[in-house]
PDB file of C-alpha atoms and ligand atoms in Angstrom:
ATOM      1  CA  UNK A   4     -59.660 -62.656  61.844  1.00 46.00           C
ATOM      2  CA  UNK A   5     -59.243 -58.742  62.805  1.00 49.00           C
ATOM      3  CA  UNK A   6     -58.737 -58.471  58.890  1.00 48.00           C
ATOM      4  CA  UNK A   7     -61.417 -60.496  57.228  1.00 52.00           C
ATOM      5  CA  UNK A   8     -63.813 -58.662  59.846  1.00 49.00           C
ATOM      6  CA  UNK A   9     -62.085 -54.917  58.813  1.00 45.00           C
ATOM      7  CA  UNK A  10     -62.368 -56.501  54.881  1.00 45.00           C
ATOM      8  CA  UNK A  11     -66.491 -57.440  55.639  1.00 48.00           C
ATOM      9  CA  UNK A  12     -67.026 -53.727  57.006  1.00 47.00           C
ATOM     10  CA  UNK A  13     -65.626 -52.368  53.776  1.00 43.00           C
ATOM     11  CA  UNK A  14     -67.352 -54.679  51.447  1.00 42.00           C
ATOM     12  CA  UNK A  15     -70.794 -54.284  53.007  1.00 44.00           C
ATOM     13  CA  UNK A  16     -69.787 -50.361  53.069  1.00 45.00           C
ATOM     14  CA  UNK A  17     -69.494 -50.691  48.975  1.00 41.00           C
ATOM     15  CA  UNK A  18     -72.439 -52.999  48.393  1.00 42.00           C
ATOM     16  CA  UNK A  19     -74.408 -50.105  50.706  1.00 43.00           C
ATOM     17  CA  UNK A  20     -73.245 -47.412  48.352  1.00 45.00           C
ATOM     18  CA  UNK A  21     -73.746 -49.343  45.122  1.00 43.00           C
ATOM     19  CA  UNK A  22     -77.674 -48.908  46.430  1.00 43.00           C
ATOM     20  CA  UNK A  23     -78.232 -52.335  47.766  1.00 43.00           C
ATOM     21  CA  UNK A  24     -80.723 -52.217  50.561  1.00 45.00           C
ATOM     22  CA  UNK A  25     -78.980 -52.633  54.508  1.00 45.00           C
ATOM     23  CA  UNK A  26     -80.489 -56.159  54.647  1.00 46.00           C
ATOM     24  CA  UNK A  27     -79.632 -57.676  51.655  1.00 45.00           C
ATOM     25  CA  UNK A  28     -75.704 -56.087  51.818  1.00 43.00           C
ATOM     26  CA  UNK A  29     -75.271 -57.330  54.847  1.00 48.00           C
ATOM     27  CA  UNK A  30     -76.620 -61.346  53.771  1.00 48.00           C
ATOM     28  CA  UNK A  31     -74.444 -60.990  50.717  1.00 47.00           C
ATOM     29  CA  UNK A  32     -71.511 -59.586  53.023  1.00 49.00           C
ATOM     30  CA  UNK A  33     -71.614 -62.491  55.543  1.00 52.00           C
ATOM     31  CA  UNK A  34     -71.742 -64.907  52.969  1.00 56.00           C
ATOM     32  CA  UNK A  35     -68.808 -63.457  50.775  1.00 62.00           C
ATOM     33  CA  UNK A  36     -66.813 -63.068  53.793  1.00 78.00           C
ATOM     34  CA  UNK A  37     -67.700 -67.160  54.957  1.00 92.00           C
ATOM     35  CA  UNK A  38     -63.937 -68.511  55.497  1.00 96.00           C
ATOM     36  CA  UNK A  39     -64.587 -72.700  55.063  1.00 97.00           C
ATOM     37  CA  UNK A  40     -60.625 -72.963  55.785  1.00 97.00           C
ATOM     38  CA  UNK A  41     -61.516 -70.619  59.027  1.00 97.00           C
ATOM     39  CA  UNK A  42     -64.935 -72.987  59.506  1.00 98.00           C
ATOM     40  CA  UNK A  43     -62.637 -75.891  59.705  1.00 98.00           C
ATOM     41  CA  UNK A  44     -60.841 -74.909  62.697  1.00 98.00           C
ATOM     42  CA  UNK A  45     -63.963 -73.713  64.565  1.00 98.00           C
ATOM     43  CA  UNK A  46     -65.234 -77.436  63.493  1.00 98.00           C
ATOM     44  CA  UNK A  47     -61.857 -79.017  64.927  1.00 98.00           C
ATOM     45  CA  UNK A  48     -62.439 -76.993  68.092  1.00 98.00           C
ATOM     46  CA  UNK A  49     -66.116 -77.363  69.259  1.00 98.00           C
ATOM     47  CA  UNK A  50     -67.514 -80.007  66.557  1.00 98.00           C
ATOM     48  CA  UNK A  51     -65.189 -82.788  65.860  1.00 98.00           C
ATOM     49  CA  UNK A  52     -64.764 -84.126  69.942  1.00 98.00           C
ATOM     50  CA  UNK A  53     -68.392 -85.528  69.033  1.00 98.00           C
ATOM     51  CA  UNK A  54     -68.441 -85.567  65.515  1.00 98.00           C
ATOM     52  CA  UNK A  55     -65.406 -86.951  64.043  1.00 98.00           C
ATOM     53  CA  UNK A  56     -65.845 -90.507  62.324  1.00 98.00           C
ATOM     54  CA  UNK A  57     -65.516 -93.293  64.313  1.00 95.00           C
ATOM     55  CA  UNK A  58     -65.926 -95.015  67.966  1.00 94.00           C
ATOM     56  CA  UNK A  59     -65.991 -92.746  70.913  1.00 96.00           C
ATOM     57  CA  UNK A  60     -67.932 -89.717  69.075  1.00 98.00           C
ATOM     58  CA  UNK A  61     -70.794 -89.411  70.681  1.00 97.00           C
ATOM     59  CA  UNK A  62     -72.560 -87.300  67.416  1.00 98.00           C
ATOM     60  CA  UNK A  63     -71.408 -89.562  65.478  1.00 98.00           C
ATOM     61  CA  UNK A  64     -72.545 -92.499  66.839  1.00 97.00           C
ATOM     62  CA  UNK A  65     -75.677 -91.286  67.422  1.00 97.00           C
ATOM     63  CA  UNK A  66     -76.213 -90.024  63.506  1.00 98.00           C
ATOM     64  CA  UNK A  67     -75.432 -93.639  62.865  1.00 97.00           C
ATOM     65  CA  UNK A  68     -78.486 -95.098  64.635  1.00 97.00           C
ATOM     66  CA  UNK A  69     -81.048 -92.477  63.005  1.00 97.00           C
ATOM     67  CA  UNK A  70     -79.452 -92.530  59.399  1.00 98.00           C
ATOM     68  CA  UNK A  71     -78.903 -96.381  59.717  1.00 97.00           C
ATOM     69  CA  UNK A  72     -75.789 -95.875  56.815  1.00 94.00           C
ATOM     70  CA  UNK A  73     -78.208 -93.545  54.184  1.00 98.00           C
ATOM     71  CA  UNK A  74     -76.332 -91.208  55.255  1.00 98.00           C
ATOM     72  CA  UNK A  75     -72.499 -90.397  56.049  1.00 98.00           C
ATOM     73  CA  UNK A  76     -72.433 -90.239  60.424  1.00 98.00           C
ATOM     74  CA  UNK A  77     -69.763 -87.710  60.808  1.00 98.00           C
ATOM     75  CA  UNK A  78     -70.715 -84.680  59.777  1.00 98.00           C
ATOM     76  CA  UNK A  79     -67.899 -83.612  57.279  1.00 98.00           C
ATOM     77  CA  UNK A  80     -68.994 -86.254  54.644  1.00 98.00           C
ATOM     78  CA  UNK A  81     -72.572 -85.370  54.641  1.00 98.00           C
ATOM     79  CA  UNK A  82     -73.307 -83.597  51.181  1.00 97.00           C
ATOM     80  CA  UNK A  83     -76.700 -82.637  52.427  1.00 98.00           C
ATOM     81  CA  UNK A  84     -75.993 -80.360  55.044  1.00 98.00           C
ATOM     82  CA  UNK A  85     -76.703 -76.512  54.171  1.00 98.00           C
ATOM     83  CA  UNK A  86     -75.503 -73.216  56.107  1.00 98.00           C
ATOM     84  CA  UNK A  87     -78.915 -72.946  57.137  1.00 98.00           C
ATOM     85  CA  UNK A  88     -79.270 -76.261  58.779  1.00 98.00           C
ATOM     86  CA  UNK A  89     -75.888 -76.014  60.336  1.00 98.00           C
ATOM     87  CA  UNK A  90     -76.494 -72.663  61.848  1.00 98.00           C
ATOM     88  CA  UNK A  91     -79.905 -74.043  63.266  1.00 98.00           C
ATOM     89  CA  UNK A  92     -78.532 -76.921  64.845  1.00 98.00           C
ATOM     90  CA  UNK A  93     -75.658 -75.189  66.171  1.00 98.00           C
ATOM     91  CA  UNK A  94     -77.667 -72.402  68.100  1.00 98.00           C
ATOM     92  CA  UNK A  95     -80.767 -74.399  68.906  1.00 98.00           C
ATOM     93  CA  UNK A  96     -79.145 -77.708  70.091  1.00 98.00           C
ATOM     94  CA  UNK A  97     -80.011 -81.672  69.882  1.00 97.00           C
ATOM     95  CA  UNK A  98     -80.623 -83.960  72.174  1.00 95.00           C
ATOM     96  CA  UNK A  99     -77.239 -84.431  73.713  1.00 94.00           C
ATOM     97  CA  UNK A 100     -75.675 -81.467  71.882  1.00 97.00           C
ATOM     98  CA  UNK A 101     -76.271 -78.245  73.624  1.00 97.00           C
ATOM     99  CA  UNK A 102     -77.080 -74.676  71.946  1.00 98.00           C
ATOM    100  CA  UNK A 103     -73.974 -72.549  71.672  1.00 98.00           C
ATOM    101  CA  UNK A 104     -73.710 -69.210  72.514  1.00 98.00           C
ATOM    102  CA  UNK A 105     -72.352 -66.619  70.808  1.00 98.00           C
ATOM    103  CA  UNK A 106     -69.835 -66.267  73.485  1.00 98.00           C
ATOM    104  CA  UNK A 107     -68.812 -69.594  72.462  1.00 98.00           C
ATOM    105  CA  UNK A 108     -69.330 -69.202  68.553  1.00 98.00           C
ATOM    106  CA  UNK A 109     -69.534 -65.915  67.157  1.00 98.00           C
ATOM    107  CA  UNK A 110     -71.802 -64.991  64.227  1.00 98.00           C
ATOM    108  CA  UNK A 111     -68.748 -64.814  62.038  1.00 98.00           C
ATOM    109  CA  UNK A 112     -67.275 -67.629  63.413  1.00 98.00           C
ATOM    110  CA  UNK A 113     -70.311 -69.736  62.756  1.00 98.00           C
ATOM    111  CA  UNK A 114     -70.932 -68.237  58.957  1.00 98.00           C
ATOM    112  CA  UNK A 115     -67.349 -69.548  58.279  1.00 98.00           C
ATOM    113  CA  UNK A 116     -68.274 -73.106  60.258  1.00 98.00           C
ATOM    114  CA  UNK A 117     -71.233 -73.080  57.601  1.00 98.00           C
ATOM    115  CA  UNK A 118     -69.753 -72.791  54.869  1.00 98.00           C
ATOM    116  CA  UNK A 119     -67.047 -75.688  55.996  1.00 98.00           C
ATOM    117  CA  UNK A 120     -69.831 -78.333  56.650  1.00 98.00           C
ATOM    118  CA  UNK A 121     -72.116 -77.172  53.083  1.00 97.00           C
ATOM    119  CA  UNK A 122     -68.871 -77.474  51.126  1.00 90.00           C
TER     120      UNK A 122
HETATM  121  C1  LIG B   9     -71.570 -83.108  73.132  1.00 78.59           C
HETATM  122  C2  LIG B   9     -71.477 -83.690  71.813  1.00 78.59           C
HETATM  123  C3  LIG B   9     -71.736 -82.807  70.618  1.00 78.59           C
HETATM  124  C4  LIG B   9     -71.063 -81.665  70.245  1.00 78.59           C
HETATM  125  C5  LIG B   9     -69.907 -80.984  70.963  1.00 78.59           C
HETATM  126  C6  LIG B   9     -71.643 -81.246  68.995  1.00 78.59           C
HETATM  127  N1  LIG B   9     -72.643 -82.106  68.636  1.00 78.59           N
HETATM  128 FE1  LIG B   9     -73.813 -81.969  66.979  1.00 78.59          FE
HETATM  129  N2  LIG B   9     -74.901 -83.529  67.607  1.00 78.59           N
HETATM  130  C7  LIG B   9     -74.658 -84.293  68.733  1.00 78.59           C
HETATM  131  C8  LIG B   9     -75.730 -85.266  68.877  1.00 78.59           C
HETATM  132  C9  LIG B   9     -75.822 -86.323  69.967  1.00 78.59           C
HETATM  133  C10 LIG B   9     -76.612 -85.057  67.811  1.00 78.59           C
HETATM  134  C11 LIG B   9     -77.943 -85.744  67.553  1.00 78.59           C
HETATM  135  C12 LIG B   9     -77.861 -86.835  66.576  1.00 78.59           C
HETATM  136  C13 LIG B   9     -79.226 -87.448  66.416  1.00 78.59           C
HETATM  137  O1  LIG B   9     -80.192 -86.737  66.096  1.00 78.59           O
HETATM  138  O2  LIG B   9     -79.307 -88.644  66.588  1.00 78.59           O
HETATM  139  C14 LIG B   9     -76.049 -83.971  67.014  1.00 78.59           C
HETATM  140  C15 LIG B   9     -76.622 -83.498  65.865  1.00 78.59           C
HETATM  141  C16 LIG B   9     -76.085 -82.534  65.053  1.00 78.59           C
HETATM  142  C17 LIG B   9     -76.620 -82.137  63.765  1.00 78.59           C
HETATM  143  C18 LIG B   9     -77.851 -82.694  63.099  1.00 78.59           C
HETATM  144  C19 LIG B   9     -77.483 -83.688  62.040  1.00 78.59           C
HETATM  145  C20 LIG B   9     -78.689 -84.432  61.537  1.00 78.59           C
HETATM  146  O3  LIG B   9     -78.644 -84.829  60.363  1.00 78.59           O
HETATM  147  O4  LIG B   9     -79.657 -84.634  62.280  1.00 78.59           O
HETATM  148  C21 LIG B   9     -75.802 -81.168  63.274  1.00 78.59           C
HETATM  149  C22 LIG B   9     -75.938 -80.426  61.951  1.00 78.59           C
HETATM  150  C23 LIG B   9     -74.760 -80.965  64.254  1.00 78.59           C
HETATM  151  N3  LIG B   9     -74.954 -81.809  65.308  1.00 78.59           N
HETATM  152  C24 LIG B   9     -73.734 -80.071  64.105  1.00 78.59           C
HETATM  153  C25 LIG B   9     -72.800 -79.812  65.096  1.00 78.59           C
HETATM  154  C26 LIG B   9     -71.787 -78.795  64.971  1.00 78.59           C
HETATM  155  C27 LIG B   9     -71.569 -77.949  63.747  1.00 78.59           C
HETATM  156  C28 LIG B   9     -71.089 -78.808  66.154  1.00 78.59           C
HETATM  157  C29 LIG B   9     -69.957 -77.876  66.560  1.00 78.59           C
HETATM  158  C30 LIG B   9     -70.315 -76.485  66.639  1.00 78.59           C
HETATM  159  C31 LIG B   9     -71.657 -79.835  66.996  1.00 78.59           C
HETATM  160  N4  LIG B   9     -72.693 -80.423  66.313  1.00 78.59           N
HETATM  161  C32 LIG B   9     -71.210 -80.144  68.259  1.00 78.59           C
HETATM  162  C33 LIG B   9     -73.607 -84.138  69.597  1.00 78.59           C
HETATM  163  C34 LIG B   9     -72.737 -83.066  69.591  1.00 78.59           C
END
């Protein structure tokens, strides 16, 4: 992790003096630097107790009843899913699925948890 973060700093340092505006370095930065292998874990961790296929998963379960089988239930076999709707969900919170904090999931953390579920 300390790497990839020390390896993000450097990049977005280049991309800043290559001319690239602060905003737009840092998008490109957080994206380049988005570790789906990483995401996976963080998924494993905070994700799967409710979201991994089958009985007993609460997400799951409850993705079943609104999809009714259009779409994959557990979350890892949805091709829909983008970063962007991940990160929304994940910070805002669903019915029985409460907002995490960045205390819980950093920003990097969740960029890499992204990139997991949009793969
Ligand atoms: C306490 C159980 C629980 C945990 C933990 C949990 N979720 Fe959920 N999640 C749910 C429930 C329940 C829903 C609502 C499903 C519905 O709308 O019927 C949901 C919905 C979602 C949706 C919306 C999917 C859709 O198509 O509507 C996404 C995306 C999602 N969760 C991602 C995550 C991610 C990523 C994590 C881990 C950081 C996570 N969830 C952790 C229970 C959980």
């Amino acid at each position: 992790m300390k790497v990839r973060h020390i390896v993000a700093a450097f990049g977005a340092a280049v991309l800043g003096a290559m001319g690239s505006t602060g905003g737009v370095a840092q998008v490109a930065s957080a994206q380049d630097s988005a570790d789906a292998a990483d995401g996976r874990q963080v998924f494993e961790y905070w994700c799967a107790p409710c979201h991994a296929p089958g009985p007993g998963h609460p997400g799951t379960q409850s993705l079943e009843l609104k999809y009714g089988g259009n779409l994959p239930a557990p979350l890892e076999e949805r091709e829909d899913l983008t970063p962007e709707v991940v990160k929304t969900f994940v910070r805002q919170g669903i019915l029985s699925m409460a907002p995490f904090r960045k205390t819980e999931i950093t920003d990097a953390e969740l960029e890499d948890l992204a990139a997991y579920l949009a793969q």
